[in-house]
PDB file of C-alpha atoms and ligand atoms in Angstrom:
ATOM      1  CA  MET S 192     -18.388 -15.569 -32.431  1.00 96.00           C
ATOM      2  CA  LYS S 193     -19.909 -12.337 -30.449  1.00 98.00           C
ATOM      3  CA  ILE S 194     -18.393 -10.791 -26.764  1.00 98.00           C
ATOM      4  CA  THR S 195     -21.142  -9.069 -24.811  1.00 98.00           C
ATOM      5  CA  ILE S 196     -20.023  -6.001 -22.917  1.00 98.00           C
ATOM      6  CA  GLY S 197     -21.935  -4.926 -20.056  1.00 98.00           C
ATOM      7  CA  HIS S 198     -21.283  -1.058 -18.812  1.00 97.00           C
ATOM      8  CA  LEU S 199     -23.071  -0.846 -15.094  1.00 97.00           C
ATOM      9  CA  PHE S 200     -24.443   2.303 -15.157  1.00 96.00           C
ATOM     10  CA  PRO S 201     -22.137   4.663 -16.716  1.00 95.00           C
ATOM     11  CA  ASP S 202     -24.101   7.900 -16.129  1.00 93.00           C
ATOM     12  CA  LEU S 203     -22.128   7.564 -12.274  1.00 94.00           C
ATOM     13  CA  LEU S 204     -19.498   5.405 -12.881  1.00 93.00           C
ATOM     14  CA  ASN S 205     -17.549   6.933 -15.045  1.00 89.00           C
ATOM     15  CA  LEU S 206     -14.102   8.680 -13.479  1.00 88.00           C
ATOM     16  CA  TYR S 207     -11.125   9.323 -16.426  1.00 86.00           C
ATOM     17  CA  GLY S 208     -12.900   7.737 -18.874  1.00 85.00           C
ATOM     18  CA  ASP S 209     -13.908   4.642 -18.165  1.00 88.00           C
ATOM     19  CA  ARG S 210     -15.582   4.355 -21.460  1.00 91.00           C
ATOM     20  CA  GLY S 211     -12.932   4.105 -23.521  1.00 95.00           C
ATOM     21  CA  ASN S 212     -12.174   0.556 -21.278  1.00 96.00           C
ATOM     22  CA  ILE S 213     -15.234  -0.531 -23.451  1.00 97.00           C
ATOM     23  CA  GLN S 214     -14.452   1.673 -26.078  1.00 97.00           C
ATOM     24  CA  CYS S 215     -10.975  -0.590 -26.265  1.00 98.00           C
ATOM     25  CA  MET S 216     -12.374  -3.921 -25.396  1.00 98.00           C
ATOM     26  CA  VAL S 217     -14.679  -3.184 -28.734  1.00 98.00           C
ATOM     27  CA  GLN S 218     -11.746  -2.239 -31.135  1.00 98.00           C
ATOM     28  CA  ARG S 219      -9.942  -5.311 -30.161  1.00 98.00           C
ATOM     29  CA  LEU S 220     -11.732  -7.859 -30.226  1.00 98.00           C
ATOM     30  CA  ARG S 221     -12.899  -6.726 -33.533  1.00 98.00           C
ATOM     31  CA  TRP S 222      -9.722  -5.895 -35.514  1.00 98.00           C
ATOM     32  CA  ARG S 223      -8.832  -9.986 -35.092  1.00 97.00           C
ATOM     33  CA  GLY S 224     -12.693 -10.102 -36.208  1.00 97.00           C
ATOM     34  CA  ILE S 225     -14.823 -11.017 -33.572  1.00 98.00           C
ATOM     35  CA  GLU S 226     -17.849  -9.689 -33.284  1.00 98.00           C
ATOM     36  CA  ALA S 227     -19.096  -6.784 -29.643  1.00 98.00           C
ATOM     37  CA  GLU S 228     -22.135  -6.218 -28.631  1.00 98.00           C
ATOM     38  CA  VAL S 229     -22.053  -2.866 -25.569  1.00 98.00           C
ATOM     39  CA  LYS S 230     -25.043  -2.981 -23.399  1.00 98.00           C
ATOM     40  CA  ALA S 231     -24.499   0.065 -21.616  1.00 97.00           C
ATOM     41  CA  PHE S 232     -27.327  -0.675 -18.399  1.00 97.00           C
ATOM     42  CA  GLY S 233     -28.892   2.747 -16.066  1.00 96.00           C
ATOM     43  CA  ILE S 234     -30.062   2.550 -12.962  1.00 95.00           C
ATOM     44  CA  ASP S 235     -33.016   0.669 -13.698  1.00 94.00           C
ATOM     45  CA  ASP S 236     -32.581  -1.509 -16.871  1.00 97.00           C
ATOM     46  CA  ARG S 237     -33.288  -4.665 -15.725  1.00 97.00           C
ATOM     47  CA  ILE S 238     -29.240  -6.382 -16.287  1.00 97.00           C
ATOM     48  CA  ASP S 239     -29.773 -10.364 -17.409  1.00 98.00           C
ATOM     49  CA  PHE S 240     -26.113 -11.735 -16.550  1.00 98.00           C
ATOM     50  CA  SER S 241     -26.501 -14.473 -18.603  1.00 98.00           C
ATOM     51  CA  VAL S 242     -25.936 -12.751 -21.809  1.00 98.00           C
ATOM     52  CA  LEU S 243     -23.003 -11.054 -21.014  1.00 98.00           C
ATOM     53  CA  ASP S 244     -19.124 -11.649 -21.021  1.00 98.00           C
ATOM     54  CA  ILE S 245     -17.306  -8.714 -19.597  1.00 98.00           C
ATOM     55  CA  VAL S 246     -18.819  -6.610 -17.391  1.00 98.00           C
ATOM     56  CA  LEU S 247     -17.395  -2.844 -16.059  1.00 97.00           C
ATOM     57  CA  LEU S 248     -17.991  -1.155 -13.302  1.00 97.00           C
ATOM     58  CA  GLY S 249     -16.069   1.805 -13.168  1.00 95.00           C
ATOM     59  CA  GLY S 250     -15.219   4.939 -11.102  1.00 94.00           C
ATOM     60  CA  GLY S 251     -17.131   7.073  -8.859  1.00 93.00           C
ATOM     61  CA  SER S 252     -17.847  10.483  -6.407  1.00 94.00           C
ATOM     62  CA  ASP S 253     -18.397   9.233  -2.903  1.00 95.00           C
ATOM     63  CA  ARG S 254     -22.190  10.154  -3.751  1.00 94.00           C
ATOM     64  CA  GLU S 255     -22.247   8.684  -6.813  1.00 95.00           C
ATOM     65  CA  GLN S 256     -21.776   4.895  -4.982  1.00 95.00           C
ATOM     66  CA  MET S 257     -23.845   6.237  -2.705  1.00 94.00           C
ATOM     67  CA  ILE S 258     -26.544   6.261  -5.149  1.00 94.00           C
ATOM     68  CA  VAL S 259     -24.758   3.023  -7.278  1.00 95.00           C
ATOM     69  CA  CYS S 260     -25.089   1.252  -4.105  1.00 94.00           C
ATOM     70  CA  ASN S 261     -29.347   1.311  -3.273  1.00 92.00           C
ATOM     71  CA  ARG S 262     -29.259  -0.614  -7.022  1.00 94.00           C
ATOM     72  CA  LEU S 263     -26.336  -2.946  -5.925  1.00 94.00           C
ATOM     73  CA  LYS S 264     -28.432  -4.647  -3.125  1.00 92.00           C
ATOM     74  CA  GLU S 265     -31.212  -5.843  -5.740  1.00 95.00           C
ATOM     75  CA  ILE S 266     -28.763  -7.611  -8.245  1.00 96.00           C
ATOM     76  CA  LYS S 267     -25.855  -8.871  -5.831  1.00 96.00           C
ATOM     77  CA  ASP S 268     -27.604 -12.502  -5.614  1.00 97.00           C
ATOM     78  CA  SER S 269     -27.234 -11.774  -9.880  1.00 97.00           C
ATOM     79  CA  PHE S 270     -23.885 -10.597  -9.603  1.00 98.00           C
ATOM     80  CA  LYS S 271     -22.416 -13.054  -7.438  1.00 98.00           C
ATOM     81  CA  ALA S 272     -23.630 -15.765  -9.455  1.00 98.00           C
ATOM     82  CA  TYR S 273     -22.052 -14.468 -12.905  1.00 98.00           C
ATOM     83  CA  VAL S 274     -18.770 -14.325 -10.735  1.00 98.00           C
ATOM     84  CA  GLU S 275     -19.534 -17.494  -9.604  1.00 98.00           C
ATOM     85  CA  ASN S 276     -19.964 -19.339 -13.238  1.00 98.00           C
ATOM     86  CA  GLY S 277     -16.649 -17.253 -14.351  1.00 98.00           C
ATOM     87  CA  GLY S 278     -17.753 -13.977 -15.197  1.00 98.00           C
ATOM     88  CA  VAL S 279     -16.061 -11.779 -16.511  1.00 98.00           C
ATOM     89  CA  VAL S 280     -15.654  -8.360 -14.741  1.00 98.00           C
ATOM     90  CA  ILE S 281     -12.900  -5.635 -14.707  1.00 98.00           C
ATOM     91  CA  ALA S 282     -13.759  -3.053 -11.732  1.00 97.00           C
ATOM     92  CA  ILE S 283     -12.071   0.187 -11.430  1.00 97.00           C
ATOM     93  CA  CYS S 284     -11.789   2.179  -8.601  1.00 97.00           C
ATOM     94  CA  GLY S 285     -15.125   3.612  -7.251  1.00 97.00           C
ATOM     95  CA  GLY S 286     -16.346   0.182  -8.664  1.00 97.00           C
ATOM     96  CA  TYR S 287     -13.519  -1.924  -7.282  1.00 98.00           C
ATOM     97  CA  GLN S 288     -14.183  -0.739  -4.231  1.00 98.00           C
ATOM     98  CA  LEU S 289     -17.818  -1.937  -3.916  1.00 97.00           C
ATOM     99  CA  LEU S 290     -17.085  -4.976  -5.199  1.00 97.00           C
ATOM    100  CA  GLY S 291     -16.365  -5.650  -1.329  1.00 98.00           C
ATOM    101  CA  LYS S 292     -18.511  -5.269   2.027  1.00 98.00           C
ATOM    102  CA  TYR S 293     -17.973  -2.322   2.665  1.00 98.00           C
ATOM    103  CA  TYR S 294     -16.924   1.165   1.630  1.00 98.00           C
ATOM    104  CA  GLU S 295     -16.828   3.161   4.459  1.00 98.00           C
ATOM    105  CA  THR S 296     -16.877   7.354   4.336  1.00 96.00           C
ATOM    106  CA  ASP S 297     -16.703   9.594   6.703  1.00 94.00           C
ATOM    107  CA  ASN S 298     -20.640   9.955   5.833  1.00 93.00           C
ATOM    108  CA  GLY S 299     -21.128   6.796   6.427  1.00 94.00           C
ATOM    109  CA  ARG S 300     -21.182   3.457   5.149  1.00 96.00           C
ATOM    110  CA  ILE S 301     -21.586   2.245   1.268  1.00 96.00           C
ATOM    111  CA  GLU S 302     -22.656  -1.642   1.690  1.00 96.00           C
ATOM    112  CA  GLY S 303     -20.879  -3.458  -1.582  1.00 97.00           C
ATOM    113  CA  LEU S 304     -22.092  -6.053  -3.226  1.00 97.00           C
ATOM    114  CA  ASP S 305     -20.063  -8.900  -1.019  1.00 97.00           C
ATOM    115  CA  ILE S 306     -19.034 -10.466  -4.498  1.00 97.00           C
ATOM    116  CA  VAL S 307     -15.051 -10.720  -3.286  1.00 98.00           C
ATOM    117  CA  ASP S 308     -13.981 -10.992   0.533  1.00 98.00           C
ATOM    118  CA  ILE S 309     -12.593  -7.043   0.686  1.00 98.00           C
ATOM    119  CA  TYR S 310     -13.471  -4.077   2.317  1.00 98.00           C
ATOM    120  CA  THR S 311     -12.469  -0.510   2.058  1.00 98.00           C
ATOM    121  CA  VAL S 312     -11.834   2.482   5.141  1.00 98.00           C
ATOM    122  CA  GLN S 313     -11.112   6.265   3.761  1.00 98.00           C
ATOM    123  CA  GLU S 314      -8.453   7.522   5.501  1.00 97.00           C
ATOM    124  CA  LYS S 315      -7.879  11.089   5.997  1.00 96.00           C
ATOM    125  CA  GLY S 316      -6.018  12.002   2.498  1.00 96.00           C
ATOM    126  CA  ARG S 317      -6.188  11.214  -0.858  1.00 97.00           C
ATOM    127  CA  LEU S 318      -3.922   9.026  -2.904  1.00 97.00           C
ATOM    128  CA  ILE S 319      -3.036  10.713  -5.805  1.00 96.00           C
ATOM    129  CA  ASN S 320      -0.027   9.496  -8.968  1.00 90.00           C
ATOM    130  CA  ASN S 321       0.374   8.265 -11.525  1.00 95.00           C
ATOM    131  CA  ILE S 322       1.127   4.527 -10.537  1.00 96.00           C
ATOM    132  CA  PHE S 323       2.772   0.825 -12.279  1.00 95.00           C
ATOM    133  CA  LEU S 324       2.665  -2.233 -11.252  1.00 96.00           C
ATOM    134  CA  GLN S 325       4.865  -5.549 -11.848  1.00 95.00           C
ATOM    135  CA  SER S 326       2.134  -8.769 -11.532  1.00 96.00           C
ATOM    136  CA  ASP S 327       2.409 -12.180 -12.476  1.00 94.00           C
ATOM    137  CA  LEU S 328      -0.189 -11.900 -15.319  1.00 96.00           C
ATOM    138  CA  PHE S 329       1.318 -10.122 -17.384  1.00 95.00           C
ATOM    139  CA  GLU S 330       5.110  -8.881 -18.295  1.00 92.00           C
ATOM    140  CA  MET S 331       4.279  -6.018 -19.271  1.00 93.00           C
ATOM    141  CA  PRO S 332       4.239  -3.197 -15.731  1.00 95.00           C
ATOM    142  CA  ILE S 333       0.499  -2.517 -15.881  1.00 97.00           C
ATOM    143  CA  VAL S 334       0.528   1.747 -15.926  1.00 97.00           C
ATOM    144  CA  GLY S 335      -2.184   3.928 -14.623  1.00 96.00           C
ATOM    145  CA  PHE S 336      -3.566   6.621 -12.289  1.00 96.00           C
ATOM    146  CA  GLU S 337      -5.167   6.675  -9.153  1.00 97.00           C
ATOM    147  CA  ASN S 338      -7.399   8.736  -7.123  1.00 96.00           C
ATOM    148  CA  HIS S 339      -9.180   7.396  -4.504  1.00 97.00           C
ATOM    149  CA  GLY S 340      -9.797   8.099  -0.345  1.00 97.00           C
ATOM    150  CA  GLY S 341     -10.393   5.456   0.518  1.00 98.00           C
ATOM    151  CA  ARG S 342      -8.285   2.382   1.897  1.00 98.00           C
ATOM    152  CA  THR S 343      -9.297  -1.584   0.349  1.00 98.00           C
ATOM    153  CA  HIS S 344      -8.001  -4.706   2.743  1.00 98.00           C
ATOM    154  CA  ILE S 345      -7.726  -7.486   0.190  1.00 98.00           C
ATOM    155  CA  ASN S 346      -7.627  -9.749   3.061  1.00 98.00           C
ATOM    156  CA  ASN S 347      -5.702 -12.894   1.573  1.00 97.00           C
ATOM    157  CA  ASN S 348      -7.034 -11.874  -1.786  1.00 98.00           C
ATOM    158  CA  LYS S 349      -4.705 -12.657  -4.704  1.00 98.00           C
ATOM    159  CA  PRO S 350      -3.547  -8.645  -5.329  1.00 98.00           C
ATOM    160  CA  LEU S 351      -3.816  -7.569  -9.041  1.00 98.00           C
ATOM    161  CA  GLY S 352       0.316  -6.587  -8.528  1.00 97.00           C
ATOM    162  CA  LYS S 353       3.451  -5.090  -6.546  1.00 96.00           C
ATOM    163  CA  VAL S 354       3.500  -1.305  -6.494  1.00 96.00           C
ATOM    164  CA  ILE S 355       6.360  -0.369  -8.386  1.00 95.00           C
ATOM    165  CA  TYR S 356       5.602   3.773  -8.007  1.00 96.00           C
ATOM    166  CA  GLY S 357       2.453   4.686  -5.863  1.00 96.00           C
ATOM    167  CA  LYS S 358       0.538   3.932  -3.268  1.00 97.00           C
ATOM    168  CA  GLY S 359      -1.599   1.161  -4.647  1.00 98.00           C
ATOM    169  CA  ASN S 360      -4.469  -0.566  -2.207  1.00 98.00           C
ATOM    170  CA  ASP S 361      -4.039   1.944   1.143  1.00 97.00           C
ATOM    171  CA  GLY S 362      -0.810   3.428   0.432  1.00 96.00           C
ATOM    172  CA  LYS S 363       1.795   0.922   2.821  1.00 96.00           C
ATOM    173  CA  SER S 364       0.785  -2.940   2.073  1.00 97.00           C
ATOM    174  CA  GLY S 365       2.325  -2.575  -1.589  1.00 96.00           C
ATOM    175  CA  TYR S 366      -0.086  -4.570  -3.602  1.00 97.00           C
ATOM    176  CA  GLU S 367      -2.459  -3.153  -6.189  1.00 98.00           C
ATOM    177  CA  GLY S 368      -5.498  -4.423  -6.924  1.00 98.00           C
ATOM    178  CA  VAL S 369      -7.215  -7.503  -6.684  1.00 98.00           C
ATOM    179  CA  VAL S 370      -8.063 -10.805  -8.799  1.00 98.00           C
ATOM    180  CA  TYR S 371     -10.991 -13.350  -8.277  1.00 98.00           C
ATOM    181  CA  LYS S 372     -11.969 -15.680 -10.610  1.00 98.00           C
ATOM    182  CA  ASN S 373     -12.100 -13.731 -13.298  1.00 98.00           C
ATOM    183  CA  VAL S 374     -12.708 -10.659 -11.741  1.00 98.00           C
ATOM    184  CA  ILE S 375      -9.909  -7.685 -11.876  1.00 98.00           C
ATOM    185  CA  GLY S 376     -11.026  -4.534  -9.402  1.00 98.00           C
ATOM    186  CA  THR S 377      -7.695  -2.156  -9.379  1.00 98.00           C
ATOM    187  CA  TYR S 378      -7.803   1.700  -8.500  1.00 98.00           C
ATOM    188  CA  LEU S 379      -5.776   2.340 -12.096  1.00 97.00           C
ATOM    189  CA  HIS S 380      -7.518   5.065 -13.819  1.00 93.00           C
ATOM    190  CA  GLY S 381      -6.339   6.163 -17.657  1.00 83.00           C
ATOM    191  CA  PRO S 382      -8.037   5.266 -19.566  1.00 88.00           C
ATOM    192  CA  LEU S 383      -6.625   2.201 -18.159  1.00 96.00           C
ATOM    193  CA  LEU S 384      -6.677  -0.813 -20.901  1.00 97.00           C
ATOM    194  CA  PRO S 385      -5.248   0.934 -24.201  1.00 97.00           C
ATOM    195  CA  LYS S 386      -2.260   1.497 -22.094  1.00 96.00           C
ATOM    196  CA  ASN S 387      -2.131  -2.297 -20.812  1.00 98.00           C
ATOM    197  CA  PRO S 388      -3.086  -4.540 -24.154  1.00 98.00           C
ATOM    198  CA  GLN S 389      -1.842  -7.796 -21.896  1.00 97.00           C
ATOM    199  CA  LEU S 390      -4.847  -7.107 -19.578  1.00 98.00           C
ATOM    200  CA  CYS S 391      -7.221  -6.177 -22.069  1.00 98.00           C
ATOM    201  CA  ASP S 392      -6.265  -9.448 -24.015  1.00 98.00           C
ATOM    202  CA  TYR S 393      -5.877 -10.806 -21.111  1.00 98.00           C
ATOM    203  CA  LEU S 394      -9.860  -9.802 -20.398  1.00 98.00           C
ATOM    204  CA  LEU S 395     -11.277 -10.781 -23.879  1.00 98.00           C
ATOM    205  CA  SER S 396      -9.015 -14.919 -24.111  1.00 98.00           C
ATOM    206  CA  ARG S 397     -10.967 -15.688 -20.397  1.00 98.00           C
ATOM    207  CA  ALA S 398     -14.437 -14.342 -21.866  1.00 98.00           C
ATOM    208  CA  ILE S 399     -13.597 -15.749 -24.952  1.00 98.00           C
ATOM    209  CA  GLU S 400     -12.623 -18.882 -23.538  1.00 98.00           C
ATOM    210  CA  ARG S 401     -15.515 -19.198 -21.122  1.00 98.00           C
ATOM    211  CA  ARG S 402     -18.262 -19.177 -23.862  1.00 98.00           C
ATOM    212  CA  TYR S 403     -16.604 -20.406 -26.912  1.00 98.00           C
ATOM    213  CA  GLY S 404     -13.784 -22.605 -25.017  1.00 98.00           C
ATOM    214  CA  ALA S 405     -10.493 -22.765 -24.650  1.00 97.00           C
ATOM    215  CA  GLU S 406      -9.231 -23.260 -28.580  1.00 96.00           C
ATOM    216  CA  ALA S 407     -10.950 -20.474 -29.336  1.00 96.00           C
ATOM    217  CA  SER S 408      -9.600 -18.580 -26.588  1.00 97.00           C
ATOM    218  CA  LYS S 409      -6.070 -17.712 -28.561  1.00 96.00           C
ATOM    219  CA  LEU S 410      -5.605 -14.422 -29.256  1.00 97.00           C
ATOM    220  CA  THR S 411      -4.577 -13.585 -32.972  1.00 96.00           C
ATOM    221  CA  PRO S 412      -1.327 -11.174 -31.570  1.00 97.00           C
ATOM    222  CA  LEU S 413      -2.004  -6.815 -32.443  1.00 98.00           C
ATOM    223  CA  PRO S 414       0.975  -4.521 -32.987  1.00 97.00           C
ATOM    224  CA  ASP S 415       0.661  -2.996 -30.322  1.00 97.00           C
ATOM    225  CA  LYS S 416       3.004  -0.403 -31.272  1.00 97.00           C
ATOM    226  CA  GLU S 417       1.524   2.430 -30.194  1.00 97.00           C
ATOM    227  CA  GLU S 418       0.044   1.152 -26.350  1.00 97.00           C
ATOM    228  CA  ASN S 419       3.519  -0.621 -25.856  1.00 96.00           C
ATOM    229  CA  GLU S 420       4.856   3.292 -26.326  1.00 96.00           C
ATOM    230  CA  ALA S 421       2.569   4.909 -23.685  1.00 95.00           C
ATOM    231  CA  ASN S 422       3.185   2.029 -21.122  1.00 96.00           C
ATOM    232  CA  LYS S 423       6.671   2.710 -21.229  1.00 95.00           C
ATOM    233  CA  TYR S 424       6.266   7.202 -21.036  1.00 95.00           C
ATOM    234  CA  ILE S 425       4.549   6.049 -18.134  1.00 93.00           C
ATOM    235  CA  VAL S 426       7.343   4.178 -16.940  1.00 93.00           C
ATOM    236  CA  ASP S 427       9.571   5.518 -18.017  1.00 93.00           C
ATOM    237  CA  ARG S 428       8.847   8.940 -16.976  1.00 93.00           C
ATOM    238  CA  TYR S 429       9.040   7.199 -13.118  1.00 92.00           C
ATOM    239  CA  SER S 430      12.032   4.447 -13.524  1.00 88.00           C
ATOM    240  CA  ASP S 431      14.329   6.953 -11.680  1.00 87.00           C
ATOM    241  CA  LYS S 432      12.264   7.790  -9.130  1.00 89.00           C
ATOM    242  CA  VAL S 433      12.568   3.798  -8.082  1.00 89.00           C
ATOM    243  CA  GLU S 434      15.035   2.626  -5.639  1.00 86.00           C
ATOM    244  CA  ASN S 435      16.144  -0.813  -7.042  1.00 83.00           C
ATOM    245  CA  PHE S 436      14.460   0.008  -9.752  1.00 83.00           C
ATOM    246  CA  LYS S 437      15.714  -2.372 -12.326  1.00 80.00           C
ATOM    247  CA  GLU S 438      16.085  -5.200  -9.956  1.00 78.00           C
ATOM    248  CA  LYS S 439      11.749  -4.788  -9.248  1.00 77.00           C
ATOM    249  CA  ILE S 440      10.992  -4.762 -12.254  1.00 73.00           C
ATOM    250  CA  ARG S 441      11.485  -8.029 -14.517  1.00 62.00           C
ATOM    251  CA  LYS S 442      10.492  -7.485 -17.997  1.00 53.00           C
ATOM    252  CA  LEU S 443      10.057  -3.624 -19.536  1.00 48.00           C
ATOM    253  CA  ILE S 444       9.091  -4.842 -23.722  1.00 41.00           C
TER     254      ILE S 444
HETATM  255  N1  LIG X 566     -14.904   8.074  -4.231  1.00 67.05           N
HETATM  256  C1  LIG X 566     -13.640   6.875  -4.429  1.00 67.05           C
HETATM  257  C2  LIG X 566     -12.472   7.081  -3.241  1.00 67.05           C
HETATM  258  O1  LIG X 566     -12.594   8.554  -3.561  1.00 67.05           O
HETATM  259  C3  LIG X 566     -13.670   6.556  -6.074  1.00 67.05           C
HETATM  260  C4  LIG X 566     -13.095   7.111  -6.759  1.00 67.05           C
HETATM  261  C5  LIG X 566     -12.303   7.059  -7.882  1.00 67.05           C
HETATM  262  O2  LIG X 566     -13.812   6.188  -8.393  1.00 67.05           O
HETATM  263  N2  LIG X 566     -11.652   7.789  -8.214  1.00 67.05           N
HETATM  264  O3  LIG X 566     -11.921   7.270  -2.550  1.00 67.05           O
END
């Protein structure tokens, strides 16, 4: 078995070590004896989505997002077809915003891929915080770090999780991220995946299932001692700042 991960525009979209997410996916596949290949695409490279199993779109500044947006126009249709066909995508912060219709900034509108029915508007003040969420996809909380000026509105889409500590999509709704088909969009940097092994394995098993079927997608469990400790560290650090913490959090590992 082999899984191919496409890293889109790492020279432009790679804030706070988003590249670490790629290393994490590769390592967790290899630990299970599954081959992993990474294809990094520059802004002018041709992208053949049919050979990709997972696509990572990382975070970026408004300036970098503006540059990327012009290229996205050209790959919009094939990217959309990949998503509709169950292709796995993990999009973070600036990359998450670009999944939507647009990101309205004080310096103009950045057109998005329009793959997910969401949109983002810049508001005064940045939402900068450590953050953790409870998602109904996982037992473990999802932990990370957010830093964004844009407020994302997800319409009727499913959020990735409920914010337990931090700001999330727009600082008001109490929700963070979006889940659409096999696409996850989130504001969480970190890098996200090393501290959230259940989320990483979710992406991997979705990708394996799509290419090799349901039976193959049952992943061998890994010990995850350090990963779980890293996750718990963030939760413990902020839990006493959360009112009714115990009722809000379902289960901590
Ligand atoms: N430029 C975007 C914003 O400020 C995204 C930032 C990021 O990727 N961290 O909202």
